[in-house]
């Protein structure tokens, strides 16, 4: 069996996402324009951020607001801060070790462990894809009246959408995703502004509540928000996309600058993702808190935005249409990120390479089988499918420790990171945050059985 250092050498010879790796030229470290450099490095953060705005995020945010008013804004804020920290570690791994997370893990663990981690991550990818399928199908139903079953089957066509985008090259994909994020943000900004939410209530919502730990419903939704915010596949994706910029690796200052602007790119886009999710939660709280559980559904929100009895002067068919259109955009765009992440996981753990369209088709077909089985069991009920989405987001939270512990441990290795190894503070903060997420998952399990 090959030694870890030998496996590490082999992994470094296989470039992560070879078609994208080192494909975008960036300015020299000696050029002084901050804005020019920021634009050159900006993009990977947008692809990662769109994963924080998929239909699963929509549902947990809307349901959190409509059921618990503004209380879960604190969970959303803490989740995005943890995401910023962990995404920075993923960038560090990609920039300094020139490996994605799957490659780095595979270099240091036995074959059987790689298989186990691959299965866990594939299950997480399926959960992510499931939310995209259901969300896209619901958006098609809202916009065009297409039955859920046919809308779900039609999502197979999004393989063609992903292929079309990928033919544009990574830089154009990043631009398309950025425009999509801005579009969705503007739509929700308009709707929240017209909803006239309580500023004091919003401010109070950022103060953590102890009820989150003792109330099963709040804990469940909190973990759903956490799983939808700190998504395992985004950690893998960012560790690879950090390698998409072409710079001179032999100039230490240039490498350090790559990390600096990678962090700027990541944090700016994650703030945008946080704002959009916060707007969704605020919209749910302002319009539907106390109205009744039925309005937490996408259909309920869509209908509610047209109903003056529920939303008053905000009521407008245009508001409903914009809501459904934004849902469709995020459902389609998020599939690009999940496809790339799936390829990273498969190549890194199993050393299996396949065209992205094959990977996308395989993932979608494997996801559709259980979805269709569930659909026939529940009569393709939209409400029941949305509960499936919430539990799928919770499953992402359960999978998180299997991604975060290795990430922190690997960036603590001097033989891998050199002088850029984590400081003592970063090391213990990383382990502490991962430990908290693990404890919350255990607390949820206890609350189910006790």
CSV table of C-alpha atoms in Angstrom, one decimal:
chain,number,residue,atom,x,y,z
A,1,UNK,CA,0.0,0.0,0.0
A,2,UNK,CA,1.3,3.4,-0.9
A,3,UNK,CA,2.5,5.7,1.9
A,4,UNK,CA,0.6,9.0,2.5
A,5,UNK,CA,3.4,11.1,1.0
A,6,UNK,CA,3.3,9.0,-2.2
A,7,UNK,CA,-0.5,9.2,-2.4
A,8,UNK,CA,-0.2,13.0,-1.9
A,9,UNK,CA,2.2,13.3,-4.8
A,10,UNK,CA,-0.2,11.3,-7.0
A,11,UNK,CA,-3.1,13.4,-6.0
A,12,UNK,CA,-1.3,16.6,-6.8
A,13,UNK,CA,-0.6,15.3,-10.3
A,14,UNK,CA,-4.3,15.1,-10.9
A,15,UNK,CA,-5.6,18.6,-11.2
A,16,UNK,CA,-9.0,19.2,-9.6
A,17,UNK,CA,-11.7,20.0,-12.2
A,18,UNK,CA,-9.0,19.9,-14.9
A,19,UNK,CA,-11.0,22.0,-17.4
A,20,UNK,CA,-11.4,24.8,-14.9
A,21,UNK,CA,-8.1,24.5,-12.9
A,22,UNK,CA,-5.8,27.6,-13.6
A,23,UNK,CA,-8.0,28.8,-16.4
A,24,UNK,CA,-8.5,32.4,-15.3
A,25,UNK,CA,-5.6,34.8,-15.5
A,26,UNK,CA,-5.2,37.3,-12.6
A,27,UNK,CA,-3.0,40.4,-12.3
A,28,UNK,CA,0.5,40.2,-10.9
A,29,UNK,CA,1.1,40.8,-7.2
A,30,UNK,CA,3.1,43.9,-8.2
A,31,UNK,CA,0.1,45.6,-9.8
A,32,UNK,CA,-1.6,48.0,-7.4
A,33,UNK,CA,-5.3,48.2,-8.3
A,34,UNK,CA,-7.3,46.6,-5.6
A,35,UNK,CA,-10.5,46.8,-7.6
A,36,UNK,CA,-8.9,45.2,-10.7
A,37,UNK,CA,-7.6,42.3,-8.6
A,38,UNK,CA,-10.9,41.9,-6.8
A,39,UNK,CA,-12.7,41.6,-10.1
A,40,UNK,CA,-10.2,39.1,-11.4
A,41,UNK,CA,-10.5,36.8,-8.3
A,42,UNK,CA,-14.2,37.4,-7.9
A,43,UNK,CA,-16.4,34.5,-9.1
A,44,UNK,CA,-15.8,31.3,-7.1
A,45,UNK,CA,-17.6,32.9,-4.2
A,46,UNK,CA,-20.7,33.5,-6.3
A,47,UNK,CA,-20.8,29.8,-7.4
A,48,UNK,CA,-20.6,28.8,-3.7
A,49,UNK,CA,-23.1,31.4,-2.5
A,50,UNK,CA,-25.8,30.3,-4.9
A,51,UNK,CA,-25.7,27.0,-3.0
A,52,UNK,CA,-26.8,28.9,0.0
A,53,UNK,CA,-29.9,30.1,-1.8
A,54,UNK,CA,-31.4,26.9,-3.2
A,55,UNK,CA,-35.0,25.9,-2.6
A,56,UNK,CA,-34.1,24.2,0.7
A,57,UNK,CA,-32.8,27.5,2.1
A,58,UNK,CA,-36.0,29.2,0.9
A,59,UNK,CA,-38.2,26.7,2.7
A,60,UNK,CA,-36.4,26.7,6.0
A,61,UNK,CA,-36.2,30.5,6.0
A,62,UNK,CA,-39.8,31.0,5.1
A,63,UNK,CA,-41.0,28.4,7.6
A,64,UNK,CA,-38.7,29.7,10.3
A,65,UNK,CA,-40.2,33.2,9.9
A,66,UNK,CA,-43.8,32.2,9.6
A,67,UNK,CA,-43.6,29.8,12.7
A,68,UNK,CA,-41.2,31.6,15.0
A,69,UNK,CA,-41.3,35.2,13.8
A,70,UNK,CA,-37.8,36.7,13.7
A,71,UNK,CA,-36.3,34.4,16.4
A,72,UNK,CA,-34.3,32.3,14.0
A,73,UNK,CA,-32.4,35.2,12.4
A,74,UNK,CA,-29.8,34.6,15.1
A,75,UNK,CA,-29.3,31.0,13.8
A,76,UNK,CA,-29.0,32.3,10.3
A,77,UNK,CA,-26.4,34.9,11.3
A,78,UNK,CA,-24.4,32.3,13.3
A,79,UNK,CA,-24.6,29.8,10.4
A,80,UNK,CA,-23.2,32.3,7.9
A,81,UNK,CA,-20.4,33.3,10.2
A,82,UNK,CA,-19.4,29.6,10.6
A,83,UNK,CA,-19.7,29.2,6.8
A,84,UNK,CA,-17.3,32.2,6.3
A,85,UNK,CA,-14.8,30.6,8.6
A,86,UNK,CA,-15.0,27.1,7.0
A,87,UNK,CA,-15.0,28.4,3.5
A,88,UNK,CA,-11.8,30.3,4.3
A,89,UNK,CA,-10.2,27.0,5.4
A,90,UNK,CA,-11.4,25.4,2.1
A,91,UNK,CA,-9.8,28.3,0.1
A,92,UNK,CA,-6.5,27.9,2.1
A,93,UNK,CA,-6.4,24.2,1.3
A,94,UNK,CA,-6.9,24.8,-2.4
A,95,UNK,CA,-4.5,27.7,-2.7
A,96,UNK,CA,-1.6,26.5,-0.6
A,97,UNK,CA,-1.9,22.7,-0.9
A,98,UNK,CA,-3.2,22.8,-4.5
A,99,UNK,CA,-5.7,20.0,-3.6
A,100,UNK,CA,-9.4,19.9,-3.2
A,101,UNK,CA,-10.8,18.5,0.0
A,102,UNK,CA,-11.6,15.0,-1.4
A,103,UNK,CA,-8.1,14.6,-2.8
A,104,UNK,CA,-6.5,15.7,0.4
A,105,UNK,CA,-8.6,13.3,2.5
A,106,UNK,CA,-8.0,10.5,0.1
A,107,UNK,CA,-4.2,10.9,0.5
A,108,UNK,CA,-4.2,10.3,4.2
A,109,UNK,CA,-6.9,7.7,4.9
A,110,UNK,CA,-7.3,4.0,4.0
A,111,UNK,CA,-9.4,2.8,1.1
A,112,UNK,CA,-12.4,1.6,3.1
A,113,UNK,CA,-12.6,5.0,4.9
A,114,UNK,CA,-12.6,6.7,1.5
A,115,UNK,CA,-15.6,4.6,0.4
A,116,UNK,CA,-17.5,5.4,3.6
A,117,UNK,CA,-16.9,9.2,3.3
A,118,UNK,CA,-17.8,9.0,-0.4
A,119,UNK,CA,-21.1,7.3,0.4
A,120,UNK,CA,-21.9,9.9,3.1
A,121,UNK,CA,-21.1,12.8,0.7
A,122,UNK,CA,-23.0,11.2,-2.1
A,123,UNK,CA,-26.1,11.0,0.2
A,124,UNK,CA,-25.6,14.7,1.0
A,125,UNK,CA,-25.4,15.5,-2.7
A,126,UNK,CA,-28.6,13.6,-3.3
A,127,UNK,CA,-30.3,15.5,-0.5
A,128,UNK,CA,-29.1,18.8,-2.1
A,129,UNK,CA,-30.3,17.7,-5.5
A,130,UNK,CA,-33.7,16.6,-4.0
A,131,UNK,CA,-34.4,20.1,-2.8
A,132,UNK,CA,-33.5,21.4,-6.3
A,133,UNK,CA,-35.8,19.0,-8.0
A,134,UNK,CA,-38.8,19.7,-5.7
A,135,UNK,CA,-38.2,23.4,-5.7
A,136,UNK,CA,-37.9,23.6,-9.5
A,137,UNK,CA,-41.0,21.4,-10.0
A,138,UNK,CA,-43.0,23.6,-7.6
A,139,UNK,CA,-41.8,26.8,-9.5
A,140,UNK,CA,-43.0,25.2,-12.8
A,141,UNK,CA,-46.3,24.5,-11.2
A,142,UNK,CA,-46.7,28.0,-9.9
A,143,UNK,CA,-45.7,29.6,-13.2
A,144,UNK,CA,-47.2,27.3,-15.7
A,145,UNK,CA,-49.6,25.0,-13.8
A,146,UNK,CA,-47.5,21.9,-14.6
A,147,UNK,CA,-48.4,19.0,-12.2
A,148,UNK,CA,-45.6,18.2,-9.7
A,149,UNK,CA,-44.9,14.7,-11.2
A,150,UNK,CA,-44.3,16.0,-14.7
A,151,UNK,CA,-42.3,19.0,-13.3
A,152,UNK,CA,-40.0,16.6,-11.5
A,153,UNK,CA,-39.5,14.4,-14.6
A,154,UNK,CA,-38.9,17.6,-16.6
A,155,UNK,CA,-35.9,18.5,-14.3
A,156,UNK,CA,-33.9,15.8,-16.2
A,157,UNK,CA,-33.7,18.5,-18.9
A,158,UNK,CA,-31.7,20.7,-16.6
A,159,UNK,CA,-28.7,18.5,-17.6
A,160,UNK,CA,-28.9,20.4,-20.9
A,161,UNK,CA,-29.1,23.7,-19.0
A,162,UNK,CA,-25.9,22.8,-17.0
A,163,UNK,CA,-24.1,21.7,-20.2
A,164,UNK,CA,-25.1,25.0,-21.9
A,165,UNK,CA,-23.7,27.0,-19.1
A,166,UNK,CA,-20.5,25.0,-18.8
A,167,UNK,CA,-19.8,25.5,-22.5
A,168,UNK,CA,-19.5,29.3,-21.7
A,169,UNK,CA,-16.4,28.7,-19.6
A,170,UNK,CA,-16.0,29.2,-15.9
A,171,UNK,CA,-15.7,33.0,-16.1
A,172,UNK,CA,-19.0,33.4,-17.9
A,173,UNK,CA,-20.7,31.0,-15.6
A,174,UNK,CA,-19.6,33.1,-12.6
A,175,UNK,CA,-21.1,36.2,-14.3
A,176,UNK,CA,-24.4,34.4,-15.0
A,177,UNK,CA,-24.6,33.2,-11.4
A,178,UNK,CA,-23.7,36.7,-10.1
A,179,UNK,CA,-26.5,38.3,-12.2
A,180,UNK,CA,-28.9,35.6,-10.9
A,181,UNK,CA,-28.0,36.4,-7.3
A,182,UNK,CA,-28.5,40.1,-7.9
A,183,UNK,CA,-31.9,39.5,-9.6
A,184,UNK,CA,-33.1,37.3,-6.7
A,185,UNK,CA,-31.9,39.8,-4.1
A,186,UNK,CA,-33.6,42.7,-5.9
A,187,UNK,CA,-36.9,40.8,-6.0
A,188,UNK,CA,-36.9,40.0,-2.3
A,189,UNK,CA,-35.7,43.4,-1.4
A,190,UNK,CA,-38.7,44.9,-3.2
A,191,UNK,CA,-41.1,42.4,-1.5
A,192,UNK,CA,-39.7,42.9,2.0
A,193,UNK,CA,-39.7,46.7,1.6
A,194,UNK,CA,-43.4,46.6,0.6
A,195,UNK,CA,-44.2,44.2,3.5
A,196,UNK,CA,-43.1,46.9,6.0
A,197,UNK,CA,-41.5,44.6,8.6
A,198,UNK,CA,-40.8,45.6,12.3
A,199,UNK,CA,-37.3,47.0,12.5
A,200,UNK,CA,-37.3,46.4,16.3
A,201,UNK,CA,-38.5,42.8,15.8
A,202,UNK,CA,-35.7,42.2,13.3
A,203,UNK,CA,-33.0,43.6,15.6
A,204,UNK,CA,-34.3,41.4,18.5
A,205,UNK,CA,-34.3,38.4,16.2
A,206,UNK,CA,-30.5,38.5,16.1
A,207,UNK,CA,-30.3,37.8,19.8
A,208,UNK,CA,-30.0,34.0,20.4
A,209,UNK,CA,-32.9,32.4,22.2
A,210,UNK,CA,-32.4,29.4,24.7
A,211,UNK,CA,-35.7,28.0,23.3
A,212,UNK,CA,-33.8,26.9,20.2
A,213,UNK,CA,-32.1,24.2,22.3
A,214,UNK,CA,-35.3,23.1,24.2
A,215,UNK,CA,-38.0,23.4,21.6
A,216,UNK,CA,-37.9,20.4,19.2
A,217,UNK,CA,-39.5,22.3,16.4
A,218,UNK,CA,-37.1,25.3,16.7
A,219,UNK,CA,-34.1,22.9,16.9
A,220,UNK,CA,-35.3,21.0,13.9
A,221,UNK,CA,-35.6,24.1,11.8
A,222,UNK,CA,-32.4,25.6,13.2
A,223,UNK,CA,-30.5,22.5,12.1
A,224,UNK,CA,-32.3,22.7,8.7
A,225,UNK,CA,-31.1,26.3,8.4
A,226,UNK,CA,-27.6,25.3,9.4
A,227,UNK,CA,-27.5,22.4,7.0
A,228,UNK,CA,-28.8,24.7,4.2
A,229,UNK,CA,-26.2,27.3,5.0
A,230,UNK,CA,-23.0,25.4,5.8
A,231,UNK,CA,-23.5,22.8,3.0
A,232,UNK,CA,-20.9,20.0,2.7
A,233,UNK,CA,-20.7,20.1,-1.1
A,234,UNK,CA,-19.8,23.8,-1.0
A,235,UNK,CA,-16.8,23.1,1.1
A,236,UNK,CA,-15.5,20.6,-1.5
A,237,UNK,CA,-16.5,23.0,-4.3
A,238,UNK,CA,-14.6,26.0,-2.9
A,239,UNK,CA,-11.4,24.0,-2.3
A,240,UNK,CA,-11.4,23.2,-6.0
A,241,UNK,CA,-12.6,26.6,-7.4
A,242,UNK,CA,-9.8,28.3,-5.4
A,243,UNK,CA,-7.4,26.7,-7.9
A,244,UNK,CA,-9.2,28.2,-10.9
A,245,UNK,CA,-7.0,31.4,-10.9
A,246,UNK,CA,-3.7,31.3,-12.8
A,247,UNK,CA,-0.9,32.9,-10.9
A,248,UNK,CA,2.8,32.3,-10.3
A,249,UNK,CA,2.9,29.7,-7.5
A,250,UNK,CA,6.7,30.3,-7.0
A,251,UNK,CA,6.2,33.9,-5.7
A,252,UNK,CA,5.1,33.6,-2.0
A,253,UNK,CA,3.5,37.1,-2.1
A,254,UNK,CA,1.4,36.1,-5.1
A,255,UNK,CA,0.1,33.0,-3.3
A,256,UNK,CA,-0.7,34.9,-0.2
A,257,UNK,CA,-2.5,37.5,-2.3
A,258,UNK,CA,-4.6,34.7,-3.9
A,259,UNK,CA,-5.8,33.7,-0.4
A,260,UNK,CA,-6.5,37.3,0.5
A,261,UNK,CA,-8.7,38.0,-2.5
A,262,UNK,CA,-10.2,34.5,-2.4
A,263,UNK,CA,-11.4,35.4,1.1
A,264,UNK,CA,-12.7,38.8,-0.1
A,265,UNK,CA,-14.6,37.1,-2.9
A,266,UNK,CA,-16.0,34.5,-0.6
A,267,UNK,CA,-17.1,36.8,2.2
A,268,UNK,CA,-18.7,39.4,-0.1
A,269,UNK,CA,-20.8,36.8,-1.8
A,270,UNK,CA,-21.7,35.0,1.5
A,271,UNK,CA,-22.9,38.3,2.9
A,272,UNK,CA,-25.1,38.6,-0.2
A,273,UNK,CA,-26.4,35.0,0.4
A,274,UNK,CA,-27.1,35.9,4.1
A,275,UNK,CA,-29.0,39.0,3.1
A,276,UNK,CA,-31.2,37.1,0.7
A,277,UNK,CA,-31.9,34.3,3.2
A,278,UNK,CA,-32.6,37.0,5.9
A,279,UNK,CA,-35.0,38.7,3.5
A,280,UNK,CA,-36.8,35.4,3.0
A,281,UNK,CA,-37.1,34.8,6.8
A,282,UNK,CA,-38.2,38.4,7.3
A,283,UNK,CA,-40.8,38.1,4.5
A,284,UNK,CA,-42.2,34.9,6.1
A,285,UNK,CA,-42.3,36.6,9.6
A,286,UNK,CA,-43.8,39.9,8.4
A,287,UNK,CA,-46.5,38.5,6.3
A,288,UNK,CA,-47.4,35.0,7.6
A,289,UNK,CA,-46.5,34.8,11.3
A,290,UNK,CA,-49.7,33.9,13.2
A,291,UNK,CA,-51.7,33.4,10.0
A,292,UNK,CA,-51.5,29.6,10.0
A,293,UNK,CA,-49.1,26.8,9.0
A,294,UNK,CA,-50.6,26.3,5.6
A,295,UNK,CA,-49.0,29.6,4.3
A,296,UNK,CA,-45.5,28.3,4.9
A,297,UNK,CA,-45.8,26.3,1.7
A,298,UNK,CA,-44.4,27.8,-1.5
A,299,UNK,CA,-48.0,27.6,-2.9
A,300,UNK,CA,-49.3,29.4,0.2
A,301,UNK,CA,-46.7,32.2,-0.1
A,302,UNK,CA,-47.4,32.5,-3.8
A,303,UNK,CA,-51.2,32.7,-3.3
A,304,UNK,CA,-50.7,34.9,-0.2
A,305,UNK,CA,-48.7,37.5,-2.2
A,306,UNK,CA,-51.9,38.0,-4.3
A,307,UNK,CA,-54.3,38.1,-1.4
A,308,UNK,CA,-55.1,41.5,0.1
A,309,UNK,CA,-56.6,39.8,3.1
A,310,UNK,CA,-53.2,38.4,4.0
A,311,UNK,CA,-50.6,40.9,2.7
A,312,UNK,CA,-52.7,44.0,2.4
A,313,UNK,CA,-51.3,46.6,-0.1
A,314,UNK,CA,-48.4,44.3,-1.1
A,315,UNK,CA,-50.9,42.0,-2.8
A,316,UNK,CA,-50.1,41.8,-6.5
A,317,UNK,CA,-50.0,39.1,-9.2
A,318,UNK,CA,-46.6,40.6,-10.2
A,319,UNK,CA,-45.2,39.9,-6.7
A,320,UNK,CA,-46.4,36.3,-6.9
A,321,UNK,CA,-44.9,35.8,-10.3
A,322,UNK,CA,-41.5,37.4,-9.2
A,323,UNK,CA,-41.5,35.0,-6.2
A,324,UNK,CA,-42.0,31.9,-8.4
A,325,UNK,CA,-39.5,33.2,-11.0
A,326,UNK,CA,-36.8,33.7,-8.4
A,327,UNK,CA,-37.5,30.1,-7.1
A,328,UNK,CA,-37.1,28.8,-10.6
A,329,UNK,CA,-33.8,30.7,-11.1
A,330,UNK,CA,-32.2,29.4,-7.9
A,331,UNK,CA,-33.4,25.9,-8.5
A,332,UNK,CA,-31.7,25.8,-12.0
A,333,UNK,CA,-28.5,27.7,-11.1
A,334,UNK,CA,-27.8,25.8,-7.9
A,335,UNK,CA,-27.6,22.6,-10.1
A,336,UNK,CA,-24.4,23.9,-11.6
A,337,UNK,CA,-22.6,24.1,-8.2
A,338,UNK,CA,-23.9,20.6,-7.1
A,339,UNK,CA,-22.8,19.1,-10.4
A,340,UNK,CA,-19.3,20.4,-10.1
A,341,UNK,CA,-19.1,19.4,-6.4
A,342,UNK,CA,-20.3,15.9,-7.3
A,343,UNK,CA,-17.5,15.5,-9.8
A,344,UNK,CA,-14.9,16.7,-7.2
A,345,UNK,CA,-16.1,14.1,-4.7
A,346,UNK,CA,-16.2,11.3,-7.2
A,347,UNK,CA,-12.8,12.0,-8.6
A,348,UNK,CA,-11.1,12.7,-5.3
A,349,UNK,CA,-12.4,9.7,-3.4
A,350,UNK,CA,-12.7,7.1,-6.1
A,351,UNK,CA,-10.4,8.4,-8.9
A,352,UNK,CA,-13.3,8.1,-11.3
A,353,UNK,CA,-13.6,10.7,-14.0
A,354,UNK,CA,-16.6,11.1,-16.2
A,355,UNK,CA,-18.0,14.0,-18.4
A,356,UNK,CA,-20.0,16.5,-16.3
A,357,UNK,CA,-23.2,15.8,-18.3
A,358,UNK,CA,-22.9,12.1,-17.4
A,359,UNK,CA,-22.3,12.9,-13.8
A,360,UNK,CA,-25.3,15.3,-13.8
A,361,UNK,CA,-27.6,12.8,-15.4
A,362,UNK,CA,-26.5,10.0,-13.0
A,363,UNK,CA,-27.1,12.2,-10.0
A,364,UNK,CA,-30.5,13.4,-11.2
A,365,UNK,CA,-31.7,9.8,-12.1
A,366,UNK,CA,-30.5,8.4,-8.8
A,367,UNK,CA,-32.3,11.3,-7.0
A,368,UNK,CA,-35.5,11.0,-9.0
A,369,UNK,CA,-36.1,7.3,-8.2
A,370,UNK,CA,-36.7,7.8,-4.4
A,371,UNK,CA,-38.5,11.1,-5.1
A,372,UNK,CA,-40.9,9.4,-7.5
A,373,UNK,CA,-41.4,6.6,-5.0
A,374,UNK,CA,-42.1,9.1,-2.2
A,375,UNK,CA,-44.4,11.0,-4.6
A,376,UNK,CA,-46.6,8.1,-5.3
A,377,UNK,CA,-46.8,7.2,-1.6
A,378,UNK,CA,-47.9,10.7,-0.6
A,379,UNK,CA,-50.0,11.5,-3.7
A,380,UNK,CA,-47.5,14.2,-4.9
A,381,UNK,CA,-48.7,16.4,-2.0
A,382,UNK,CA,-46.8,19.7,-2.1
A,383,UNK,CA,-47.0,20.1,1.7
A,384,UNK,CA,-45.5,16.6,2.3
A,385,UNK,CA,-42.8,17.2,-0.2
A,386,UNK,CA,-41.8,20.4,1.6
A,387,UNK,CA,-41.5,18.4,4.8
A,388,UNK,CA,-39.2,16.1,2.9
A,389,UNK,CA,-37.1,19.1,1.9
A,390,UNK,CA,-36.8,20.2,5.6
A,391,UNK,CA,-35.6,16.8,6.6
A,392,UNK,CA,-33.2,16.7,3.7
A,393,UNK,CA,-31.7,20.0,5.0
A,394,UNK,CA,-31.4,18.4,8.4
A,395,UNK,CA,-29.6,15.5,6.9
A,396,UNK,CA,-27.0,17.9,5.5
A,397,UNK,CA,-26.4,19.2,9.0
A,398,UNK,CA,-25.9,15.6,10.2
A,399,UNK,CA,-23.3,15.1,7.4
A,400,UNK,CA,-21.4,18.3,8.2
A,401,UNK,CA,-19.1,16.9,10.9
A,402,UNK,CA,-17.8,14.3,8.4
A,403,UNK,CA,-16.7,17.2,6.2
A,404,UNK,CA,-15.6,19.8,8.7
A,405,UNK,CA,-13.5,17.6,11.0
A,406,UNK,CA,-11.3,16.5,8.1
A,407,UNK,CA,-11.1,20.1,6.8
A,408,UNK,CA,-9.9,21.5,10.1
A,409,UNK,CA,-7.5,18.5,10.6
A,410,UNK,CA,-5.9,18.8,7.1
A,411,UNK,CA,-5.4,22.5,7.3
A,412,UNK,CA,-3.6,21.8,10.7
A,413,UNK,CA,-1.0,19.6,8.9
A,414,UNK,CA,2.3,21.4,8.4
A,415,UNK,CA,3.4,18.7,5.9
A,416,UNK,CA,0.5,19.8,3.8
A,417,UNK,CA,0.1,23.5,4.4
A,418,UNK,CA,3.7,24.5,5.2
A,419,UNK,CA,4.0,27.9,6.8
A,420,UNK,CA,0.3,28.5,6.1
A,421,UNK,CA,-0.8,25.9,8.7
A,422,UNK,CA,-3.6,27.0,11.0
A,423,UNK,CA,-2.7,29.0,14.0
A,424,UNK,CA,-3.5,27.7,17.4
A,425,UNK,CA,-6.5,30.0,17.6
A,426,UNK,CA,-7.9,29.0,14.2
A,427,UNK,CA,-7.3,25.3,15.0
A,428,UNK,CA,-9.3,25.4,18.3
A,429,UNK,CA,-12.1,27.6,16.9
A,430,UNK,CA,-12.5,25.1,14.0
A,431,UNK,CA,-12.7,22.2,16.3
A,432,UNK,CA,-15.0,24.1,18.7
A,433,UNK,CA,-17.5,25.1,15.9
A,434,UNK,CA,-17.5,21.6,14.5
A,435,UNK,CA,-18.1,20.2,17.9
A,436,UNK,CA,-21.0,22.5,18.5
A,437,UNK,CA,-22.7,21.3,15.3
A,438,UNK,CA,-22.1,17.7,16.3
A,439,UNK,CA,-23.6,18.3,19.8
A,440,UNK,CA,-26.7,20.0,18.2
A,441,UNK,CA,-27.2,17.0,16.0
A,442,UNK,CA,-27.0,14.7,19.1
A,443,UNK,CA,-29.5,17.0,20.9
A,444,UNK,CA,-31.9,16.7,18.0
A,445,UNK,CA,-31.6,12.9,18.1
A,446,UNK,CA,-32.3,13.0,21.9
A,447,UNK,CA,-35.3,15.3,21.4
A,448,UNK,CA,-36.8,12.8,18.9
A,449,UNK,CA,-36.6,9.8,21.2
A,450,UNK,CA,-37.2,11.3,24.6
